[in-house]
Short mmCIF file of C-alpha atoms in Angstrom, two decimals:
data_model
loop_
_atom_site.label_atom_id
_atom_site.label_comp_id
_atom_site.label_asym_id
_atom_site.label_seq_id
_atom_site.Cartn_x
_atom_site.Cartn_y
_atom_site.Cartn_z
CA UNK A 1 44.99 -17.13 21.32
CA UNK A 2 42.62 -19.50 22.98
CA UNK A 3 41.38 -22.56 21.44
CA UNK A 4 38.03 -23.31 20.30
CA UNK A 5 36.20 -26.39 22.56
CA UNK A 6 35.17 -29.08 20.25
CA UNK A 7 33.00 -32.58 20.78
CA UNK A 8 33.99 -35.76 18.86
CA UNK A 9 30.42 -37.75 18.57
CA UNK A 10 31.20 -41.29 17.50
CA UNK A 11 34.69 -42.85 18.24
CA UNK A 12 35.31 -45.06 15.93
CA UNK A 13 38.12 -46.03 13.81
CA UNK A 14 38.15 -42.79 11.81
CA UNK A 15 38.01 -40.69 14.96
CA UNK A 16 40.89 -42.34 16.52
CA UNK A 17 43.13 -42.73 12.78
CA UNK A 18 42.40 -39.06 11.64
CA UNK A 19 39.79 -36.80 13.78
CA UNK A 20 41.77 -36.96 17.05
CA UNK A 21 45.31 -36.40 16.16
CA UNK A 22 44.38 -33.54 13.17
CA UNK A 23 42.33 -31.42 16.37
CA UNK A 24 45.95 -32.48 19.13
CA UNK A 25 47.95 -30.60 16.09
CA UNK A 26 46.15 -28.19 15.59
CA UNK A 27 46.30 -24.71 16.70
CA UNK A 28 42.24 -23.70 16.70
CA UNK A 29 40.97 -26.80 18.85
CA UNK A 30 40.74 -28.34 21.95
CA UNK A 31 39.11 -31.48 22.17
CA UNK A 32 37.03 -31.11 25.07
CA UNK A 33 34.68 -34.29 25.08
CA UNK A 34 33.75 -37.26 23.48
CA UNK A 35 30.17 -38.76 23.04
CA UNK A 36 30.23 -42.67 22.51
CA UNK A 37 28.43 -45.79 23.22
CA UNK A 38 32.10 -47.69 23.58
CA UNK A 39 35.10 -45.53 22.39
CA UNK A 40 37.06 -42.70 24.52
CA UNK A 41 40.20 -40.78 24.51
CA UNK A 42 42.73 -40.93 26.98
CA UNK A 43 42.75 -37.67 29.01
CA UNK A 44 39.12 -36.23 27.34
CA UNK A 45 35.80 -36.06 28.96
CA UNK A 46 33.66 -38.86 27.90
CA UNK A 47 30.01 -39.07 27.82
CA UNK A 48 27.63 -41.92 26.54
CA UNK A 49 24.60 -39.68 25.79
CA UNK A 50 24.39 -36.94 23.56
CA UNK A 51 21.62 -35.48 25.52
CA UNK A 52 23.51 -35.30 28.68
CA UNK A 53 26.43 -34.00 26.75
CA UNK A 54 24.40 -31.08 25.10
CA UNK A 55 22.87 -30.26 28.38
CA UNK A 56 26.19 -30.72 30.96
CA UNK A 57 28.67 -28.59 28.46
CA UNK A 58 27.67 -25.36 27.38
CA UNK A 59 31.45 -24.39 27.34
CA UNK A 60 31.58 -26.45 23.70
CA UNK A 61 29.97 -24.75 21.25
CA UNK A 62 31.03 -27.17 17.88
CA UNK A 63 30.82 -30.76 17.60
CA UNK A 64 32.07 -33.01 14.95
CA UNK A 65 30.10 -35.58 14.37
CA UNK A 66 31.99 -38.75 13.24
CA UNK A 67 29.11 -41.48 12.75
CA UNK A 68 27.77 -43.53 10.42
CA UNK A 69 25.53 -41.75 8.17
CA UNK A 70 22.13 -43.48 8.97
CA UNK A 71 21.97 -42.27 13.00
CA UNK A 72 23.96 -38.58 11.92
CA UNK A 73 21.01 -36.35 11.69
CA UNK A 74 19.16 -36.44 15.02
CA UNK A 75 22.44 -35.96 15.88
CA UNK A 76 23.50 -32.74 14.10
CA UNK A 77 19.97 -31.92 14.21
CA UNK A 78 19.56 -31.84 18.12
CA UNK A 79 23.84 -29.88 18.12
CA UNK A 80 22.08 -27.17 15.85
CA UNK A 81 18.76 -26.70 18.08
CA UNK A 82 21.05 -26.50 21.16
CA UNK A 83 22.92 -23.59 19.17
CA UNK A 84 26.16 -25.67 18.32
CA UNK A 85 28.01 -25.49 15.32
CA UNK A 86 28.37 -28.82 13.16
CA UNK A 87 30.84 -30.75 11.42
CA UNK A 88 30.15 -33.66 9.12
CA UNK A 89 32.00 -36.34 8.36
CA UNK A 90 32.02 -37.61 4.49
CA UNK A 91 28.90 -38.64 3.37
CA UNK A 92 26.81 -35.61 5.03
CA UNK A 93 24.10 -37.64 5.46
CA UNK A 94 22.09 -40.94 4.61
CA UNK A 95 19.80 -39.43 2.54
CA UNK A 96 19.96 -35.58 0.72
CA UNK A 97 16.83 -34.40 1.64
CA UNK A 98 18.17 -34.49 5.17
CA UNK A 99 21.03 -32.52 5.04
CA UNK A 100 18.44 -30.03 3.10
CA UNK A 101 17.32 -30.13 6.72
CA UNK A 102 20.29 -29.48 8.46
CA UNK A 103 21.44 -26.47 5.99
CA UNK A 104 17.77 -24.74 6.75
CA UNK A 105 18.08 -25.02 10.33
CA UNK A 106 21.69 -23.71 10.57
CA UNK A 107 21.12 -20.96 8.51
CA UNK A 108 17.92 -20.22 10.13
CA UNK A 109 19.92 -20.07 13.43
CA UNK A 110 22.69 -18.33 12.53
CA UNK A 111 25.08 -21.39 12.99
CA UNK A 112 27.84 -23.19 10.63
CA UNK A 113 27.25 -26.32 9.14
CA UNK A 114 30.18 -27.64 7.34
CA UNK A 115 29.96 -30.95 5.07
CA UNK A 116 33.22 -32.18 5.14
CA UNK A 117 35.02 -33.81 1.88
CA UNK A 118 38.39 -34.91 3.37
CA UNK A 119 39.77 -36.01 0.11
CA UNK A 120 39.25 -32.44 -1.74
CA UNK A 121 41.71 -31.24 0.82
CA UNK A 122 44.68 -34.34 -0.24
CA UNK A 123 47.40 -32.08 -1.18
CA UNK A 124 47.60 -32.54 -4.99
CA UNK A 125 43.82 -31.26 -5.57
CA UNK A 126 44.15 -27.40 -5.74
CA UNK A 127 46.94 -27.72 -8.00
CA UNK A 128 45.20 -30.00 -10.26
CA UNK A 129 42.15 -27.99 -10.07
CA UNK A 130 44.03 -24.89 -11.35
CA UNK A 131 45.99 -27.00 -13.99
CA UNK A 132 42.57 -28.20 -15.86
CA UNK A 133 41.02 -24.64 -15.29
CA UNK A 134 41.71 -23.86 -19.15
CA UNK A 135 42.33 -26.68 -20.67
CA UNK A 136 39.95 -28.69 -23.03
CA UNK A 137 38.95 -32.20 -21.11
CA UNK A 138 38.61 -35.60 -23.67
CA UNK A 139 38.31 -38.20 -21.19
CA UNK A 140 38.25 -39.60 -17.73
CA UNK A 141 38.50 -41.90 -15.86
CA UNK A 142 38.85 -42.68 -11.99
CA UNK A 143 40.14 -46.15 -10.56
CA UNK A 144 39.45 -46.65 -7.56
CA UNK A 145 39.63 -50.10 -5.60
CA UNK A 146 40.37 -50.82 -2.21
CA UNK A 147 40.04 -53.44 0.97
CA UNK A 148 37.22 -53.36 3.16
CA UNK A 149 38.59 -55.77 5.39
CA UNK A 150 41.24 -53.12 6.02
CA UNK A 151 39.35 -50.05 6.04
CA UNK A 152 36.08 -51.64 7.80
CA UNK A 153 36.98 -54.06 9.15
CA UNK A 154 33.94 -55.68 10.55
CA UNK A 155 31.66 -52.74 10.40
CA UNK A 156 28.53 -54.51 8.96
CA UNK A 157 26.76 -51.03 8.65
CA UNK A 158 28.73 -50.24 5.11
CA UNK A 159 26.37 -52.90 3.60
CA UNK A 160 23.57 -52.43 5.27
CA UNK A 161 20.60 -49.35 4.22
CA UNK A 162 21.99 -46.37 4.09
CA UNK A 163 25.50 -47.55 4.76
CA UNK A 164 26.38 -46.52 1.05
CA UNK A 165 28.74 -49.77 0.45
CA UNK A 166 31.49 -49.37 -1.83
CA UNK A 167 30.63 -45.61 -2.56
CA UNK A 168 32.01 -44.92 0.91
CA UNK A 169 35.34 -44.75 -0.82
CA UNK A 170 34.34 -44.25 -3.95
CA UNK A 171 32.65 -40.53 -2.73
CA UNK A 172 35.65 -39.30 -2.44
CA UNK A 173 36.90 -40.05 -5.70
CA UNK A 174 33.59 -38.27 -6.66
CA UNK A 175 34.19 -35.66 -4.47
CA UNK A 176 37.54 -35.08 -6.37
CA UNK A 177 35.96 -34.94 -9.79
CA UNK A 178 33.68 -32.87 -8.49
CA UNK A 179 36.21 -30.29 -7.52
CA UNK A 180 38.75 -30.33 -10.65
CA UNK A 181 36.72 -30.21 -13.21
CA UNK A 182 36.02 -27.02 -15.02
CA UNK A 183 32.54 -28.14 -16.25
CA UNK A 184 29.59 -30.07 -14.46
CA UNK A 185 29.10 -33.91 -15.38
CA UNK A 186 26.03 -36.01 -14.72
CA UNK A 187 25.92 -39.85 -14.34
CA UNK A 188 24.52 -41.52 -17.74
CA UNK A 189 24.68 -45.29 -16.66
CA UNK A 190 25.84 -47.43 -13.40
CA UNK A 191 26.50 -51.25 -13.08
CA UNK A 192 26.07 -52.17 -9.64
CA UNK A 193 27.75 -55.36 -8.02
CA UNK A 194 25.62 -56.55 -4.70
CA UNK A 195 26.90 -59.51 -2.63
CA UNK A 196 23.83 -62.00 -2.49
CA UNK A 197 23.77 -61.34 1.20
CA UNK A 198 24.15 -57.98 1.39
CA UNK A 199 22.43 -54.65 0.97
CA UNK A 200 24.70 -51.73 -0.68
CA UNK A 201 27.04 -52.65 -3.44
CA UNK A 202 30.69 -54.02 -3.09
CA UNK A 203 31.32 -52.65 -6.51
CA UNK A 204 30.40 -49.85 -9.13
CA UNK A 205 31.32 -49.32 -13.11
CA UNK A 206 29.96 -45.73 -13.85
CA UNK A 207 29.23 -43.64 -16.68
CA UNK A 208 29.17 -39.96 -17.09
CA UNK A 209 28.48 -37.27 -19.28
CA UNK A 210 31.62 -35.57 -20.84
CA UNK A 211 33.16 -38.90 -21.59
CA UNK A 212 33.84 -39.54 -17.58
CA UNK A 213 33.86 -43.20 -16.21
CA UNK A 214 34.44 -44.62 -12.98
CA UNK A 215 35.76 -48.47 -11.32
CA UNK A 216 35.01 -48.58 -7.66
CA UNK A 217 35.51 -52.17 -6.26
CA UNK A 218 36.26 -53.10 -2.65
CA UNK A 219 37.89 -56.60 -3.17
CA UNK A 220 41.17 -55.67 -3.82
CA UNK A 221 44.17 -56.80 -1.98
CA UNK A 222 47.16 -56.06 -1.42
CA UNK A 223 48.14 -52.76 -2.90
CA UNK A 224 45.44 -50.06 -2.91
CA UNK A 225 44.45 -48.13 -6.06
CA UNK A 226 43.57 -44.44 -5.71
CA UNK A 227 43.95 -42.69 -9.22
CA UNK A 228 42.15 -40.44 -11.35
CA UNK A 229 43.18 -40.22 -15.12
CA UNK A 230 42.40 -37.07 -17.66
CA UNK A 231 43.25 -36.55 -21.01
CA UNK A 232 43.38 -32.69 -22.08
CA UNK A 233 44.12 -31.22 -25.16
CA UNK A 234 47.17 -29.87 -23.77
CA UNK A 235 48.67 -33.30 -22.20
CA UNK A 236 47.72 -36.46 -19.67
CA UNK A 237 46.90 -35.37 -16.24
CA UNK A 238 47.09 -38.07 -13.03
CA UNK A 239 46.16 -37.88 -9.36
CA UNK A 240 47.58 -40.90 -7.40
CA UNK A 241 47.65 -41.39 -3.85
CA UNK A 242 43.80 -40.00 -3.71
CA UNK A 243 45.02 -36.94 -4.48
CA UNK A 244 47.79 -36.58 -2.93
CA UNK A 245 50.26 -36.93 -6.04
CA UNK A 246 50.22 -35.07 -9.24
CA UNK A 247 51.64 -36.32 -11.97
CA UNK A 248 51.57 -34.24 -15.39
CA UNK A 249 52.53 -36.92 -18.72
CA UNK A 250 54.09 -38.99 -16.32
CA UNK A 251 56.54 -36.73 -14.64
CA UNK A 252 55.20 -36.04 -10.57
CA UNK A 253 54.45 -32.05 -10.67
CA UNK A 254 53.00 -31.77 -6.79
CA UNK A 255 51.93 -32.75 -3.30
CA UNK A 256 52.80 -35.44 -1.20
CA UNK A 257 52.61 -39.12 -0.54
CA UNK A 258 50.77 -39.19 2.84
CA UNK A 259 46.93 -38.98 3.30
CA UNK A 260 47.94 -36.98 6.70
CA UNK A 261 47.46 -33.72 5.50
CA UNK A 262 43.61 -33.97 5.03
CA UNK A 263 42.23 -33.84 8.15
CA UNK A 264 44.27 -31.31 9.64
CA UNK A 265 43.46 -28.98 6.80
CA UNK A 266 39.31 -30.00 7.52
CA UNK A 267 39.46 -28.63 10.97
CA UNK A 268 41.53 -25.31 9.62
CA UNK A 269 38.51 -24.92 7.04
CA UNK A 270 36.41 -25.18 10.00
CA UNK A 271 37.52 -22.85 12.06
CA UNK A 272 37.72 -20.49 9.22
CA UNK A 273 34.04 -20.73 8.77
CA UNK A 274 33.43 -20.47 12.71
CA UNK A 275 34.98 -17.34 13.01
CA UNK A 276 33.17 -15.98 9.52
CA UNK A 277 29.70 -17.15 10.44
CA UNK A 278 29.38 -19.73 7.48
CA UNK A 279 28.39 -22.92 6.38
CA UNK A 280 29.87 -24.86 3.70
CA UNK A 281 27.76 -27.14 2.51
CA UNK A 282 28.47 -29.03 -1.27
CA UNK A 283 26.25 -32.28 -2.02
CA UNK A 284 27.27 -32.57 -5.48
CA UNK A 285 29.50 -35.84 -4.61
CA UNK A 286 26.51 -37.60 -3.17
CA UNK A 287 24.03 -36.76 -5.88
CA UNK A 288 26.57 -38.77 -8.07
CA UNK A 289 26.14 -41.41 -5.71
CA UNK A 290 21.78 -41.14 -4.89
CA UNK A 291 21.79 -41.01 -9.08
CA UNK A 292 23.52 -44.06 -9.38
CA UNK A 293 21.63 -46.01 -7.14
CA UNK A 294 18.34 -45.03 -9.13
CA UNK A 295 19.88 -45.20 -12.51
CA UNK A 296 22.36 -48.49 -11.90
CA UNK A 297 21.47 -51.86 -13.12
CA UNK A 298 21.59 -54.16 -10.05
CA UNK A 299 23.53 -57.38 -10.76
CA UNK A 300 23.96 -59.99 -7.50
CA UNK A 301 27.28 -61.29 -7.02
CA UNK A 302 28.88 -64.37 -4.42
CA UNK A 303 28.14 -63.67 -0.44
CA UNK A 304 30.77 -61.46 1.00
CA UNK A 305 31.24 -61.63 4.87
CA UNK A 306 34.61 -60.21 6.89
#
């Protein structure tokens, strides 16, 4: 069977790490162009301007839009007027009210929108999911703390508006708890850490409802920390690895330790919704993250710079 044409917009270091070896792998894509200021891929079309790319290739009906947040939606917004599917990358958007937008306009057309949440696809998920589906939860707690020199490095748009600073990582922890836990939660309280010189926070203690808290920091060295802790009435549950590792009292039930897996299983969820006619579109990760930058208590912390 043939496979499906698809755009990268935005080559960055995400495109290049994850995007562009998950669509070489996989058996429902092509990668057919590229649309960026600077980046290419050997071998692939390449085009500077969107416009020119939307007008010159009608042969590539989905593009996967791998930007920043901030400049995303005239981007996805102009793909869905020229009758192109759309895929996001984690966070959807810069603001929520957008992506409203986006979801209006590909219904209205008839197109699939799909808000991607690469870490609810890390292989330990679904089998944590179904492990807490009847069991009573008493507490929780998500640690979270990584590098941004490694993971950014240099990419002063994390702290600036709209970049979303240390809750670029820390959505997908959200986007997790979102997706394992039987019953909605809803942020209570947030302590926000912002670098004197900077505009989104390098750090994040938050409090839910149901007894749910949450450490996201971006200073740590070394060894990274991607966990998620819950006490049931029926024994200790753990996700390590970002969700790639179960762990049930201490004893490793499931999944794998790679972070490979999630992108190739994005692009399968994509074409599954191509070929059905539907968009998948969950916000509930960055409402977590809009209500804690309304609700959090801003405290300033030393300059950070790369």
């Amino acid at each position: 069977m043939a496979r499906t044409k698809v755009a990268l917009v935005g080559i960055g270091k995400i495109a290049l790490d994850q995007h562009v070896p998950a669509i070489a792998a996989s058996p429902d894509w092509e990668l057919a162009a590229t649309v960026s200021r600077k980046g290419t891929v050997a071998g692939v079309s390449a085009y500077t301007d969107f416009a020119s790319f939307l007008a010159e290739r009608p042969d590539v009906p989905v593009v996967s839009l791998c930007l920043p947040p901030v400049p995303r939606f005239d981007y996805a917004e102009a793909a869905l007027k020229a009758g192109r599917h759309a895929m996001l990358e984690k966070p959807p958007g810069a603001t929520l009210a957008e992506v409203h937008t986006l979801q209006a306009l590909a219904r209205d057309r008839g197109l699939t929108l799909y808000a991607t949440w690469h870490s609810r696809m890390a292989h330990a998920v679904a089998p944590a999911k179904a492990w807490l589906a009847d069991r009573a939860i008493r507490k929780v707690h998500i640690t979270w703390r990584e590098d941004v020199r490694k993971w950014h490095p240099g990419q002063d748009w994390v702290f600036e508006p709209g970049g979303m600073g240390v809750f670029d990582p820390g959505i997908n922890a959200l986007s997790i708890l979102t997706e394992i836990l039987p019953d909605p939660v809803h942020l209570t309280r947030a302590r926000l850490e912002f670098p004197a010189n900077r505009q989104t926070p390098i750090a994040a203690q938050l409090t839910f409802s149901g007894n749910v808290t949450a450490d996201f920091d971006w200073r740590q060295e070394g060894p990274q920390t991607w966990d998620i802790d819950v006490d049931t009435d029926a024994g200790r549950l753990a996700l390590r690895m970002g969700g790639n590792v179960l762990e049930i009292d201490g004893q490793p039930m499931a999944g794998e330790n790679t972070i490979m897996g999630e992108y190739p299983a994005l692009y399968a969820r994509m074409a599954q919704l191509v070929r059905a006619g539907e968009s998948e579109v969950d916000l509930s990760p960055m409402v977590h993250v809009a209500d804690a930058l309304t609700l959090g208590e801003r405290v300033t912390t030393v300059a950070f710079d790369f």
